[in-house]
PDB file of C-alpha atoms (C1' of nucleotides) in Angstrom:
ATOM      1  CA  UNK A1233      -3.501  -1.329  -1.383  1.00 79.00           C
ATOM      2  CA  UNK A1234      -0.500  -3.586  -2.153  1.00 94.00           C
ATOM      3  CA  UNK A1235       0.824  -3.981   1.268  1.00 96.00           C
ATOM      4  CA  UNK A1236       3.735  -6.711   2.179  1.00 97.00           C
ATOM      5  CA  UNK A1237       1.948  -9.940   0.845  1.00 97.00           C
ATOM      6  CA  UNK A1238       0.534  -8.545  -2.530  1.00 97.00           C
ATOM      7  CA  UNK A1239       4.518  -7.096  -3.182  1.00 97.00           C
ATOM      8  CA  UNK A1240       5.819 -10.144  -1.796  1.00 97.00           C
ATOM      9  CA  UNK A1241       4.005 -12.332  -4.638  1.00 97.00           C
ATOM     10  CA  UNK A1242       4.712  -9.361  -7.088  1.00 97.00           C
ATOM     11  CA  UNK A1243       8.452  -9.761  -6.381  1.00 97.00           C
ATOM     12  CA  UNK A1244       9.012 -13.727  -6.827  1.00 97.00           C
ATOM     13  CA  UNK A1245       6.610 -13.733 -10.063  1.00 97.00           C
ATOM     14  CA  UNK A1246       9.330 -11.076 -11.183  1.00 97.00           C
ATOM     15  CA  UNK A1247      12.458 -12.980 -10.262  1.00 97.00           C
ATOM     16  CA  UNK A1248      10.919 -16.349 -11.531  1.00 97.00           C
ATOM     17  CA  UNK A1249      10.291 -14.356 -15.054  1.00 97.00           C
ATOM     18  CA  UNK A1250      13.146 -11.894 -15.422  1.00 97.00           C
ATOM     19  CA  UNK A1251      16.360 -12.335 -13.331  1.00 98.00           C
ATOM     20  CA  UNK A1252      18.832 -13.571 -16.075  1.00 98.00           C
ATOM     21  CA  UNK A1253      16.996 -11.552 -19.066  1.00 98.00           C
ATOM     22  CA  UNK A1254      18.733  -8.778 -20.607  1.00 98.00           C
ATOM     23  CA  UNK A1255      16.628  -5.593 -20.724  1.00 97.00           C
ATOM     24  CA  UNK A1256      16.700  -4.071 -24.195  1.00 97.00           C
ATOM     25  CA  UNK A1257      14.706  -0.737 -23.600  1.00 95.00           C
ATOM     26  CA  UNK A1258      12.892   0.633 -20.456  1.00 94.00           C
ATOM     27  CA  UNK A1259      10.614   3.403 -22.105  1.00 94.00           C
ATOM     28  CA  UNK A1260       8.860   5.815 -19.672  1.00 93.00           C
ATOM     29  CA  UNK A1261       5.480   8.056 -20.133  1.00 91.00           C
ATOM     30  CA  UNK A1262       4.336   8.722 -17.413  1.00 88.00           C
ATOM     31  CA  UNK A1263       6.286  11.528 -15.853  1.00 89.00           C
ATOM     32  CA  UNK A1264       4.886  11.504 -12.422  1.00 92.00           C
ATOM     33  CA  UNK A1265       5.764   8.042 -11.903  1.00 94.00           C
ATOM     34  CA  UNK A1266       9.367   9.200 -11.914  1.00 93.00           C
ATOM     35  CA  UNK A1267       8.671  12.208 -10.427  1.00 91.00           C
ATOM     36  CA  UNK A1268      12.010  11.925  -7.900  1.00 88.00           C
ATOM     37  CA  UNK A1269      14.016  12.295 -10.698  1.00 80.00           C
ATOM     38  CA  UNK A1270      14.842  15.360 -11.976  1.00 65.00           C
ATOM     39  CA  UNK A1271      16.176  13.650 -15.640  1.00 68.00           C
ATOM     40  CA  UNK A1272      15.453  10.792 -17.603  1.00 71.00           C
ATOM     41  CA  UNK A1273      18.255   8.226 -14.846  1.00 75.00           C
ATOM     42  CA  UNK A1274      16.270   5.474 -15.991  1.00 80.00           C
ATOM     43  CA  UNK A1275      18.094   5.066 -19.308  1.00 86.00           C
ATOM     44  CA  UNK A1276      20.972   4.073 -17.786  1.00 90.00           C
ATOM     45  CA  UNK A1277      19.940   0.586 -17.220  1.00 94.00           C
ATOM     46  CA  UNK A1278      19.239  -0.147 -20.894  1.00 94.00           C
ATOM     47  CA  UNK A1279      21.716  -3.040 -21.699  1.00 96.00           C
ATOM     48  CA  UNK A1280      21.427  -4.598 -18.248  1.00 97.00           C
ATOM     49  CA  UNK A1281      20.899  -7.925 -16.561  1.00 98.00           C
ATOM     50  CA  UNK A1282      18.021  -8.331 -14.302  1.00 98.00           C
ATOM     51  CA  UNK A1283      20.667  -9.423 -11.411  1.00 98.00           C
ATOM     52  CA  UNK A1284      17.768 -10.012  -8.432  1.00 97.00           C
ATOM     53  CA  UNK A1285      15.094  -8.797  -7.668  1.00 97.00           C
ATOM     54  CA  UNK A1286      14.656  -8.469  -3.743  1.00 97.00           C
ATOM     55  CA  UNK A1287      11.954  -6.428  -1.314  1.00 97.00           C
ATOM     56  CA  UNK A1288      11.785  -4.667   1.734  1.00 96.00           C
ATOM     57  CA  UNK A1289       8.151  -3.608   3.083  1.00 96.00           C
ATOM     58  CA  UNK A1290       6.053  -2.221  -0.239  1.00 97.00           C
ATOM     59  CA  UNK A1291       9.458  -1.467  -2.025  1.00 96.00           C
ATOM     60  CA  UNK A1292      10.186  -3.563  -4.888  1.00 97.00           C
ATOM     61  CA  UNK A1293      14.212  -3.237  -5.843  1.00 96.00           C
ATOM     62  CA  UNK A1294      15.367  -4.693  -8.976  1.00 97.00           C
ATOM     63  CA  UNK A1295      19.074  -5.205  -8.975  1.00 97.00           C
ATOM     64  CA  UNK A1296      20.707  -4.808 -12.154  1.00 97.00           C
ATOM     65  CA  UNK A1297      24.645  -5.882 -13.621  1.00 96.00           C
ATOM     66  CA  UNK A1298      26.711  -3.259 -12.056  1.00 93.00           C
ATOM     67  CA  UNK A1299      24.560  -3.054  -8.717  1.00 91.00           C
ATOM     68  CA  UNK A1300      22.112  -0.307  -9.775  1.00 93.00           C
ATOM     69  CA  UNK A1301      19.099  -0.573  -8.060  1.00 95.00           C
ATOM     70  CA  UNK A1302      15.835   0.946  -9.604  1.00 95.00           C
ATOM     71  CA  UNK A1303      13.074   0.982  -6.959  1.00 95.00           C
ATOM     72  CA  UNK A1304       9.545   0.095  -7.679  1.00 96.00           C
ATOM     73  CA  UNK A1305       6.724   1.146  -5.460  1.00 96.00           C
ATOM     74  CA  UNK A1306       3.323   0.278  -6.308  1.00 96.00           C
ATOM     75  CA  UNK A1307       1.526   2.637  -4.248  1.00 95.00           C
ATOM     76  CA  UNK A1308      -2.559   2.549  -4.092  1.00 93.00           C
ATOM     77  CA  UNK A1309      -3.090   1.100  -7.519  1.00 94.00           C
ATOM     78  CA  UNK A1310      -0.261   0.368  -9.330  1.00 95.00           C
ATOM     79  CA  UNK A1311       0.588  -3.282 -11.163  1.00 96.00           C
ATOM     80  CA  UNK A1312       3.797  -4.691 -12.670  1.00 97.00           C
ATOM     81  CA  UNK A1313       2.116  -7.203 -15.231  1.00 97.00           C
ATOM     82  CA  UNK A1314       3.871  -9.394 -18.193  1.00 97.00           C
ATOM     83  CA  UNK A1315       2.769  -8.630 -21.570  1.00 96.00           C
ATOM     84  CA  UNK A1316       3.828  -9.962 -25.021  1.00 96.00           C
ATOM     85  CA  UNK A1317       5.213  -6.878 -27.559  1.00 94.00           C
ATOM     86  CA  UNK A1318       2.181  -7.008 -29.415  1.00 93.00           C
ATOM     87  CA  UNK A1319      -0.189  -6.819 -26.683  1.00 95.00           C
ATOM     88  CA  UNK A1320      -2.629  -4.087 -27.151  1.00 94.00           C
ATOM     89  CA  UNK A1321      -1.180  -1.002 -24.468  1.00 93.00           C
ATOM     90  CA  UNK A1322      -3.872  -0.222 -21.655  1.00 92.00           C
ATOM     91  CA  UNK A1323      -4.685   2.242 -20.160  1.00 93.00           C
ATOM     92  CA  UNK A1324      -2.222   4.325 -17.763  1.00 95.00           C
ATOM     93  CA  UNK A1325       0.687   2.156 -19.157  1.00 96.00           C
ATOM     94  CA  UNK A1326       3.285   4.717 -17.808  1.00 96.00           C
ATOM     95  CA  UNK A1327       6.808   2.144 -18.006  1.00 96.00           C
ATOM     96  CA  UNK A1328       7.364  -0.444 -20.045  1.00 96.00           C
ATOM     97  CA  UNK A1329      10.049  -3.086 -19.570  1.00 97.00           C
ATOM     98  CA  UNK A1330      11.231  -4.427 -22.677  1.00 97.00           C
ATOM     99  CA  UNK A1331      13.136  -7.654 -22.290  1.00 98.00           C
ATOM    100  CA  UNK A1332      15.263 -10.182 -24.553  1.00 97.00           C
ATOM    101  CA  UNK A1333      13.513 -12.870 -24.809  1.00 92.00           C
ATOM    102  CA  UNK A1334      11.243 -12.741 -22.209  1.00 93.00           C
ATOM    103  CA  UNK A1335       8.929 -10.294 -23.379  1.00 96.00           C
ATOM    104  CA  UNK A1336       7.439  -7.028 -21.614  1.00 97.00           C
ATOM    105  CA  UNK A1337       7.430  -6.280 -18.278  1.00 98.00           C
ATOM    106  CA  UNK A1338       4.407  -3.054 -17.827  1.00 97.00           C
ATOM    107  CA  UNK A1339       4.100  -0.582 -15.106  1.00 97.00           C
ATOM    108  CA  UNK A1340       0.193   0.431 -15.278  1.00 96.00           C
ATOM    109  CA  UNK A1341      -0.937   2.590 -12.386  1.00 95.00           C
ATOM    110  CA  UNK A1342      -4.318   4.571 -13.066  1.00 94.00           C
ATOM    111  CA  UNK A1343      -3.907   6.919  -9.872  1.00 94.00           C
ATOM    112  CA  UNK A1344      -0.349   7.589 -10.115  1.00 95.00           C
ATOM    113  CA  UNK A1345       0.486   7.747  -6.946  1.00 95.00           C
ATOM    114  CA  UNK A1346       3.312   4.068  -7.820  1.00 96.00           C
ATOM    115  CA  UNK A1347       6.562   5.511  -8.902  1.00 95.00           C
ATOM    116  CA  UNK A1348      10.121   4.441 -10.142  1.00 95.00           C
ATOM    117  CA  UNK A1349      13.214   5.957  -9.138  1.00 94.00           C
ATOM    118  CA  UNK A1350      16.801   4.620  -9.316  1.00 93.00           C
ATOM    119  CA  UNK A1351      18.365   4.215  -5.424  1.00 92.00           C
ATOM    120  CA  UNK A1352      21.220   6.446  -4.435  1.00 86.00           C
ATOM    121  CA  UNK A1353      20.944   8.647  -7.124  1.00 78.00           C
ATOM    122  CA  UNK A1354      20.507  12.139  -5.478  1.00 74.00           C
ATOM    123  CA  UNK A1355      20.720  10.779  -2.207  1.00 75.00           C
ATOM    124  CA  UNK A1356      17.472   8.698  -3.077  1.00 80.00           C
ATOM    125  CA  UNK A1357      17.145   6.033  -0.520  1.00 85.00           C
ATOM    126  CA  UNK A1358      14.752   3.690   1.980  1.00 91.00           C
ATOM    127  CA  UNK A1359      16.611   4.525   4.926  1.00 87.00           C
ATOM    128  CA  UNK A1360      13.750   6.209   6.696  1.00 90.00           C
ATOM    129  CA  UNK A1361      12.324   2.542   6.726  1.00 94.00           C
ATOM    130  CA  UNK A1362      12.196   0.051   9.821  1.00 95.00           C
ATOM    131  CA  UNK A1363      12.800  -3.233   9.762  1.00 96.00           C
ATOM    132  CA  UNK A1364      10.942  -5.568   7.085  1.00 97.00           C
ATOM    133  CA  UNK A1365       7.652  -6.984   9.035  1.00 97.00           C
ATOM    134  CA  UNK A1366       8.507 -10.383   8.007  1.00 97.00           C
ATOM    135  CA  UNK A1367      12.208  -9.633   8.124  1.00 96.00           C
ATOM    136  CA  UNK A1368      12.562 -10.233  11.681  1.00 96.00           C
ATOM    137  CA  UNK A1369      13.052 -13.498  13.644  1.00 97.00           C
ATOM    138  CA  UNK A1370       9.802 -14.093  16.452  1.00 97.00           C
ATOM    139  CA  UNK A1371      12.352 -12.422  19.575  1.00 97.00           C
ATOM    140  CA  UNK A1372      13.736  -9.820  17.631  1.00 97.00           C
ATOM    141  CA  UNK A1373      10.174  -8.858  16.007  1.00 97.00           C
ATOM    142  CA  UNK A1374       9.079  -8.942  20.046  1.00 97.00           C
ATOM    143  CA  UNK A1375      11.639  -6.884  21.041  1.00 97.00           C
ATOM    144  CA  UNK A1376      11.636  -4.535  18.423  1.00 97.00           C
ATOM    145  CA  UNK A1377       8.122  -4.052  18.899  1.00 97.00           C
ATOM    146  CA  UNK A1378       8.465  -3.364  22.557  1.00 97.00           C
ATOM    147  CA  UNK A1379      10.775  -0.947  22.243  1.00 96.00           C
ATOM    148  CA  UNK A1380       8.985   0.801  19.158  1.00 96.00           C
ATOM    149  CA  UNK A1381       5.456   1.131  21.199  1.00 96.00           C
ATOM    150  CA  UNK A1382       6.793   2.057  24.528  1.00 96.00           C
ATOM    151  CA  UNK A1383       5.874   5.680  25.280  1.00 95.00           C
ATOM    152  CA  UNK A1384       4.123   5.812  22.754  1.00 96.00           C
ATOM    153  CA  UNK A1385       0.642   7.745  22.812  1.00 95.00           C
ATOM    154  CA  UNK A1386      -0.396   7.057  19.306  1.00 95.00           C
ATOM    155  CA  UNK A1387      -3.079   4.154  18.218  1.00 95.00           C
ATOM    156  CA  UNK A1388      -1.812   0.574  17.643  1.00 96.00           C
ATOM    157  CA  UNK A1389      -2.969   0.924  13.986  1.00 96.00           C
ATOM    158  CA  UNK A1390      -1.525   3.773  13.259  1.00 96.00           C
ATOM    159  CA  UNK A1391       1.889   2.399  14.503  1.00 96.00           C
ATOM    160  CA  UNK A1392       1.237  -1.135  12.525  1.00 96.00           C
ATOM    161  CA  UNK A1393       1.107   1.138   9.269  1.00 96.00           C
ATOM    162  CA  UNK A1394       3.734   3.816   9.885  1.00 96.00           C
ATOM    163  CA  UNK A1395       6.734   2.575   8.131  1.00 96.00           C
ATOM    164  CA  UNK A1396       9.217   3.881  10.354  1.00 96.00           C
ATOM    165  CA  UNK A1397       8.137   1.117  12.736  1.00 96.00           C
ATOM    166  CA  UNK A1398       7.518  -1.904  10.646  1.00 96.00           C
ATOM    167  CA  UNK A1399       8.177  -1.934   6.495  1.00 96.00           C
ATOM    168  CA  UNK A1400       5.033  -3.152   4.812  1.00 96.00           C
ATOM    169  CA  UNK A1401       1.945  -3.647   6.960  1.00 97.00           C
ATOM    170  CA  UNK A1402      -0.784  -1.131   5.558  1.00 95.00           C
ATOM    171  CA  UNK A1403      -4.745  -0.524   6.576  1.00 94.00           C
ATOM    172  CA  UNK A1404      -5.610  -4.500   5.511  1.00 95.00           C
ATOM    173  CA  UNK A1405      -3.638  -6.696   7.326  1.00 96.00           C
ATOM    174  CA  UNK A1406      -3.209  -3.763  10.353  1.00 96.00           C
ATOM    175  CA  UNK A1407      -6.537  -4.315  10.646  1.00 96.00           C
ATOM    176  CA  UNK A1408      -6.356  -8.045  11.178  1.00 96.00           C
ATOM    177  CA  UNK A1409      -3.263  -8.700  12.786  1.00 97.00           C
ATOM    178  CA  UNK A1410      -4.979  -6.131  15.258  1.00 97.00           C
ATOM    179  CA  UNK A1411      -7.871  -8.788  15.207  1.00 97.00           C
ATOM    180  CA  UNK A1412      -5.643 -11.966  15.643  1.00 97.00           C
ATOM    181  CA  UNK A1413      -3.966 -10.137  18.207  1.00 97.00           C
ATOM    182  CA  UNK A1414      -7.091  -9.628  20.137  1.00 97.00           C
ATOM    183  CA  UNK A1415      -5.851  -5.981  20.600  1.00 97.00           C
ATOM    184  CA  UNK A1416      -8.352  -2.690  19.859  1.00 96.00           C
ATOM    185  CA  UNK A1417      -7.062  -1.217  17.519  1.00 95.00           C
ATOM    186  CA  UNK A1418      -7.196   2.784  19.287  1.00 95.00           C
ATOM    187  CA  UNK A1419      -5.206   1.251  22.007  1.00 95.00           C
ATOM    188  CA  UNK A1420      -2.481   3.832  22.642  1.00 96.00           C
ATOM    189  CA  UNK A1421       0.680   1.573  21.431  1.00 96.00           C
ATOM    190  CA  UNK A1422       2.072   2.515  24.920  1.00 96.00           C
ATOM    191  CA  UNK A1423      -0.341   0.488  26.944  1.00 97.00           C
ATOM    192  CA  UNK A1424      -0.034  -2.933  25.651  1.00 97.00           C
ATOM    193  CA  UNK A1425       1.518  -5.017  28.143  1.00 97.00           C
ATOM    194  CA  UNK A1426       4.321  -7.214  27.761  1.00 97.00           C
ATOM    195  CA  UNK A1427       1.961 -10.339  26.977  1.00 97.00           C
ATOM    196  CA  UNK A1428       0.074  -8.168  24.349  1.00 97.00           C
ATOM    197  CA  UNK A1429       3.056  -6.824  23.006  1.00 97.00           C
ATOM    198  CA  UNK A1430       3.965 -11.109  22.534  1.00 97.00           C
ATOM    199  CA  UNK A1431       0.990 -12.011  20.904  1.00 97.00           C
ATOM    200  CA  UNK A1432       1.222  -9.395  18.501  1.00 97.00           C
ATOM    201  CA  UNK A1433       4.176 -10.228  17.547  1.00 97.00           C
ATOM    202  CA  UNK A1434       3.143 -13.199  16.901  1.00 98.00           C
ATOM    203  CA  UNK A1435       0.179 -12.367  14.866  1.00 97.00           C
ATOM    204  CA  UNK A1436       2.065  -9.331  12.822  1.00 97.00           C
ATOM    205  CA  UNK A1437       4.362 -13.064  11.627  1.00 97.00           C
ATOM    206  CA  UNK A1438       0.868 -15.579  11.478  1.00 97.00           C
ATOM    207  CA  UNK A1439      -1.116 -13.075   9.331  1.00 97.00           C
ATOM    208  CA  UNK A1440       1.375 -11.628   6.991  1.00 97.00           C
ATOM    209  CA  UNK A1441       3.117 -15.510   6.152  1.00 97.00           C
ATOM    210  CA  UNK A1442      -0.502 -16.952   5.403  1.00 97.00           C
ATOM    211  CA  UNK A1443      -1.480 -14.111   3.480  1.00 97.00           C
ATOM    212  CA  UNK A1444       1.450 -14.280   1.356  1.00 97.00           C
ATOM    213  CA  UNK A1445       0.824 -18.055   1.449  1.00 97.00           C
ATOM    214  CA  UNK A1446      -2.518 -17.113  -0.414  1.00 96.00           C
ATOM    215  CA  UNK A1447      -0.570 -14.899  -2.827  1.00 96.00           C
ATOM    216  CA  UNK A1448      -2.391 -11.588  -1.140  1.00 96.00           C
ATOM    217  CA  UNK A1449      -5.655 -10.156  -1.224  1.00 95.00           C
ATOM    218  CA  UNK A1450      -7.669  -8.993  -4.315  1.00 93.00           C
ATOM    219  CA  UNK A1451     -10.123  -6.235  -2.660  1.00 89.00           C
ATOM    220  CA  UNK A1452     -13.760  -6.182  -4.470  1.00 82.00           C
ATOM    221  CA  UNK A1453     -11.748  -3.375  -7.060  1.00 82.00           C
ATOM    222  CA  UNK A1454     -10.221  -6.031  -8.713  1.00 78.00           C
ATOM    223  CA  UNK A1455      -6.866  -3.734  -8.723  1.00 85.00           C
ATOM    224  CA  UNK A1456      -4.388  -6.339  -7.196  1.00 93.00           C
ATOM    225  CA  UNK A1457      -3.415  -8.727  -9.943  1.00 93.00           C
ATOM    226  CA  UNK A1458       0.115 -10.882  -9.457  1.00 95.00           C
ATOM    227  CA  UNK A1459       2.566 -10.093 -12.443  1.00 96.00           C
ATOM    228  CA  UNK A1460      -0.056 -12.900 -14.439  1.00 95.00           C
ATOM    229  CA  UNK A1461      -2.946 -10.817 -14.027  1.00 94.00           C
ATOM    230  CA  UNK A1462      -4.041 -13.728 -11.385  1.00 95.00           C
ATOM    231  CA  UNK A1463      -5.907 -12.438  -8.253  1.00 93.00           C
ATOM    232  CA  UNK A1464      -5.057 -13.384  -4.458  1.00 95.00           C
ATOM    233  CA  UNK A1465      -6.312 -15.630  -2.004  1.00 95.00           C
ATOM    234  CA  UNK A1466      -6.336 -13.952   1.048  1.00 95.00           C
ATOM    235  CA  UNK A1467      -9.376 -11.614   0.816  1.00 94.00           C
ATOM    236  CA  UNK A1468     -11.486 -14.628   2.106  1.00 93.00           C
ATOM    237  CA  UNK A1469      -9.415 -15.517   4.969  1.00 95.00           C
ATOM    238  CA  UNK A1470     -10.559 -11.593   5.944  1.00 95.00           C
ATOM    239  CA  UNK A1471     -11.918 -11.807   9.379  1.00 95.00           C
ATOM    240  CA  UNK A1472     -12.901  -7.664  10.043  1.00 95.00           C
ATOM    241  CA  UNK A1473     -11.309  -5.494   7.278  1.00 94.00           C
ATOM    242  CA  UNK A1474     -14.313  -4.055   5.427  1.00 92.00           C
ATOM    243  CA  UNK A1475     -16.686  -6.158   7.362  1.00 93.00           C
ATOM    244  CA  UNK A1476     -18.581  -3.229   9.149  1.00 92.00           C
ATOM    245  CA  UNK A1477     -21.987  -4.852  10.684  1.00 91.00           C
ATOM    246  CA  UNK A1478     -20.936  -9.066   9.889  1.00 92.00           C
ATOM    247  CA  UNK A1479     -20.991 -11.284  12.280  1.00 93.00           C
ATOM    248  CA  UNK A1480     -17.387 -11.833  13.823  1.00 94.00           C
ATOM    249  CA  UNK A1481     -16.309 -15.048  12.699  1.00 92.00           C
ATOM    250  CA  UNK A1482     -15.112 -16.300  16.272  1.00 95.00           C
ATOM    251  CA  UNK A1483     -18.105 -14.971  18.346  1.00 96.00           C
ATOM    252  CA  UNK A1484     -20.969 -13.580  16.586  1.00 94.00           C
ATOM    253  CA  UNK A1485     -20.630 -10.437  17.628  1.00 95.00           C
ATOM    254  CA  UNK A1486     -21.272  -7.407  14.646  1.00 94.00           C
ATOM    255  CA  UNK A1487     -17.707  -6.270  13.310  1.00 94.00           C
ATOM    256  CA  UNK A1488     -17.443  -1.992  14.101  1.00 94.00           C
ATOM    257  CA  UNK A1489     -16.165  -0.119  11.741  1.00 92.00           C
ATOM    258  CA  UNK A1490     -14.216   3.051  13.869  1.00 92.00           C
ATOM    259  CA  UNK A1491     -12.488   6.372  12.181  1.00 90.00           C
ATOM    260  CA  UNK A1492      -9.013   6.752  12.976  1.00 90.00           C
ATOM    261  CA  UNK A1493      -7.792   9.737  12.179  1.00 84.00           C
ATOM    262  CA  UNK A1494      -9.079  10.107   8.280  1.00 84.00           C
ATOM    263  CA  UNK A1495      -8.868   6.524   8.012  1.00 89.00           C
ATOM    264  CA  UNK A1496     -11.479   3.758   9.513  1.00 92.00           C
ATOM    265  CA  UNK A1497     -10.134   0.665  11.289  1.00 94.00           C
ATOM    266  CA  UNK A1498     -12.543  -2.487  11.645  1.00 95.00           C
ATOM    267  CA  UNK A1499     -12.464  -4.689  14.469  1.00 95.00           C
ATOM    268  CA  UNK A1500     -14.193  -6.881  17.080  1.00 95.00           C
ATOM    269  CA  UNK A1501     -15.770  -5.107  20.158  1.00 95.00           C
ATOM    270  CA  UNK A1502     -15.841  -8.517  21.724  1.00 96.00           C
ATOM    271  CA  UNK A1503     -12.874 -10.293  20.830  1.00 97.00           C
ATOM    272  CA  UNK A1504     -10.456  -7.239  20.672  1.00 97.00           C
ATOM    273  CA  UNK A1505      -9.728  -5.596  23.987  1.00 96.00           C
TER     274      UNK A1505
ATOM    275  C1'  DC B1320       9.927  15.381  19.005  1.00 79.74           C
ATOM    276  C1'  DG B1321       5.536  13.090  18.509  1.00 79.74           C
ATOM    277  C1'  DA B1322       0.927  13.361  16.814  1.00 79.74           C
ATOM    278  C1'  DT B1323      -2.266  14.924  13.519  1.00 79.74           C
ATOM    279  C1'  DT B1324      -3.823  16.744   9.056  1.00 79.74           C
ATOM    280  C1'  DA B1325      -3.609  17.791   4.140  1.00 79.74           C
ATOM    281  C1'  DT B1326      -2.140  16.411  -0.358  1.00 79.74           C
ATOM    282  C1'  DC B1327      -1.557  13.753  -4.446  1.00 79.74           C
ATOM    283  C1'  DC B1328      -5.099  11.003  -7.978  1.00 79.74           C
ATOM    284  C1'  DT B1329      -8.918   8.277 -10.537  1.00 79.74           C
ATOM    285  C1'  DG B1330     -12.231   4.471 -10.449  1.00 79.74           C
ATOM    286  C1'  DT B1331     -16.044   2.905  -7.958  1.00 79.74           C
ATOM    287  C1'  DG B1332     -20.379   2.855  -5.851  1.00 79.74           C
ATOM    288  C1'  DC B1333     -23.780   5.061  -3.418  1.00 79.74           C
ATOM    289  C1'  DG B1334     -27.786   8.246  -2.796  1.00 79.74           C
ATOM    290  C1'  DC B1335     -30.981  11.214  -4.760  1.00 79.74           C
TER     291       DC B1335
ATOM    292  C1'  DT C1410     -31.394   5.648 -15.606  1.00 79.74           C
ATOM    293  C1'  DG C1411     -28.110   9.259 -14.760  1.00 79.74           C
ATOM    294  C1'  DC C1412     -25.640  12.480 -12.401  1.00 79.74           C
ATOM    295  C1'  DG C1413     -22.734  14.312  -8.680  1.00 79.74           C
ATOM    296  C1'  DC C1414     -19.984  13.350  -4.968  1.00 79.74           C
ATOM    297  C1'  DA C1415     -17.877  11.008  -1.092  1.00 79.74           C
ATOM    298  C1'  DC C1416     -14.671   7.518  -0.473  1.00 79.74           C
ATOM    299  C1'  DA C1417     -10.727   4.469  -0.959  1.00 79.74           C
ATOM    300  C1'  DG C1418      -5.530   4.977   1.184  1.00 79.74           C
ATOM    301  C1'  DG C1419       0.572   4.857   0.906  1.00 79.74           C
ATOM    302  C1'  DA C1420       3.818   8.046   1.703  1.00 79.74           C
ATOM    303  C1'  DT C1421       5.343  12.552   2.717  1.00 79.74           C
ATOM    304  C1'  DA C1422       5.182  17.513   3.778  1.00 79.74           C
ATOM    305  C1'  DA C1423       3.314  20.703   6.721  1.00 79.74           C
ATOM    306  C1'  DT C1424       1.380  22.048  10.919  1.00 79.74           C
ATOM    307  C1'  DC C1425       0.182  21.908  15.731  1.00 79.74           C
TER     308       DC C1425
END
DNA sequence: CGATTATCCTGTGCGC
DNA sequence: TGCGCACAGGATAATC
């Protein structure tokens, strides 16, 4: 459930901690995290300079010396967490980072769905992806989301979270930009008008800044830690995402919970239209 | 081509 | 109290 905000605040607690360290060993067990790669790539950045460490949707990429790029995604329940050598290992530790001087960087990821792979090599890449939600300025995002919806039969949500459209909105804050956008969220993306089109542009900006403002959301699973093991913010700013049957914070109203697809969606019957 | 469905996987929480 | 099972969902392949 790491969706733009939670790898937003997993990215700068990385740069803050590692750009500039020297990584002495990157040692890999878990073989389905690197599952793209065919051999053991990885070993090539042992020696390297954390150069930056940048984003684009849920994709982490950590730039080394020499412009190799090893992409990080964290998928349902991966977490990137700091760690001192001696630290006792937990469970589903499938990467570790080992750094000079700055101590261990862990990739721990029960479900294994996260993964590692290094970009370009065998035409690995993230060019299927659109444009970075928060990547866009307000205009651009308007236009681009104009463009993207028109035609388009499919439901609003499952637009919001299809990554060809926007990079890094997933069922969370789909959910309630939908909601700020006072927009249904089974409205065929095709039949927004050019006002609701605005206003969701708008709210895909509002919800996904404050939420990384509040360093994410921490869901009731505990699973979304920040590279300290601290929890996010944002999960009480939620206004209908897993709130089937509570009172809508702006009118009273009972929050719905509707199945889209094989995934629900939560919104407002009152507010959302 | 666009829309929908199945698949991967384990921890959690519910009902019986 | 304990057991079994549905559910959670990001990305991608397969199917309609």
């Amino acid at each position: 459930m790491p969706e733009l905000p939670e790898v937003e605040t997993v990215r700068s607690g990385l740069a803050a901690t590692y750009v500039g360290k020297e990584l002495e060993r990157l040692t890999v067990s878990g073989t389905r995290t690197v599952r793209r790669h065919p051999e053991d790539l990885l070993r090539r950045l042992d020696g390297r300079r954390l150069a930056e460490v940048g984003r684009h949707g849920k994709f982490l990429l950590l730039r080394w010396d020499g412009d190799e790029v090893l992409v990080a995604h964290l998928r349902m329940s991966g977490q990137l967490l700091a760690a001192l050598p001696g630290d006792p290992l937990q469970a589903h530790t499938h990467a570790v980072f080992c750094f000079h001087g700055a101590g261990e960087l862990r990739f721990v990821d029960p479900r294994t769905f996260g993964e590692l792979f290094l970009l370009g090599s065998d035409g690995l890449g993230l060019g299927h992806l659109g444009p970075d939600a928060l990547g866009l300025g307000a205009a651009a995002l308007r236009a681009h989301l104009a463009r993207e919806l028109a035609g388009r039969r499919a439901p609003l949500k499952a637009l919001l979270v299809d990554q060809r459209v926007l990079a890094g909105i997933g069922n969370i804050y789909a959910d309630e930009i939908a909601f700020s956008a006072r927009l249904r969220p089974d409205r065929p993306g095709g039949s927004l008008k050019p006002r609701e089109v605005a206003r969701l542009a708008v709210s895909v900006s509002a919800v996904l800044s404050a939420a990384v403002a509040a360093r994410g959301s921490t869901l009731a699973d505990r699973r979304y830690r920040d590279v300290w093991g601290e929890a996010g913010r944002y999960q009480l700013e939620h206004k209908v995402y897993g709130r089937n049957g509570m009172p809508c914070a702006t009118c009273a109203v009972p929050v719905q919970r509707l199945a889209l697809g094989a995934r629900s969606a939560y919104f407002c019957p009152r507010c959302q239209a």
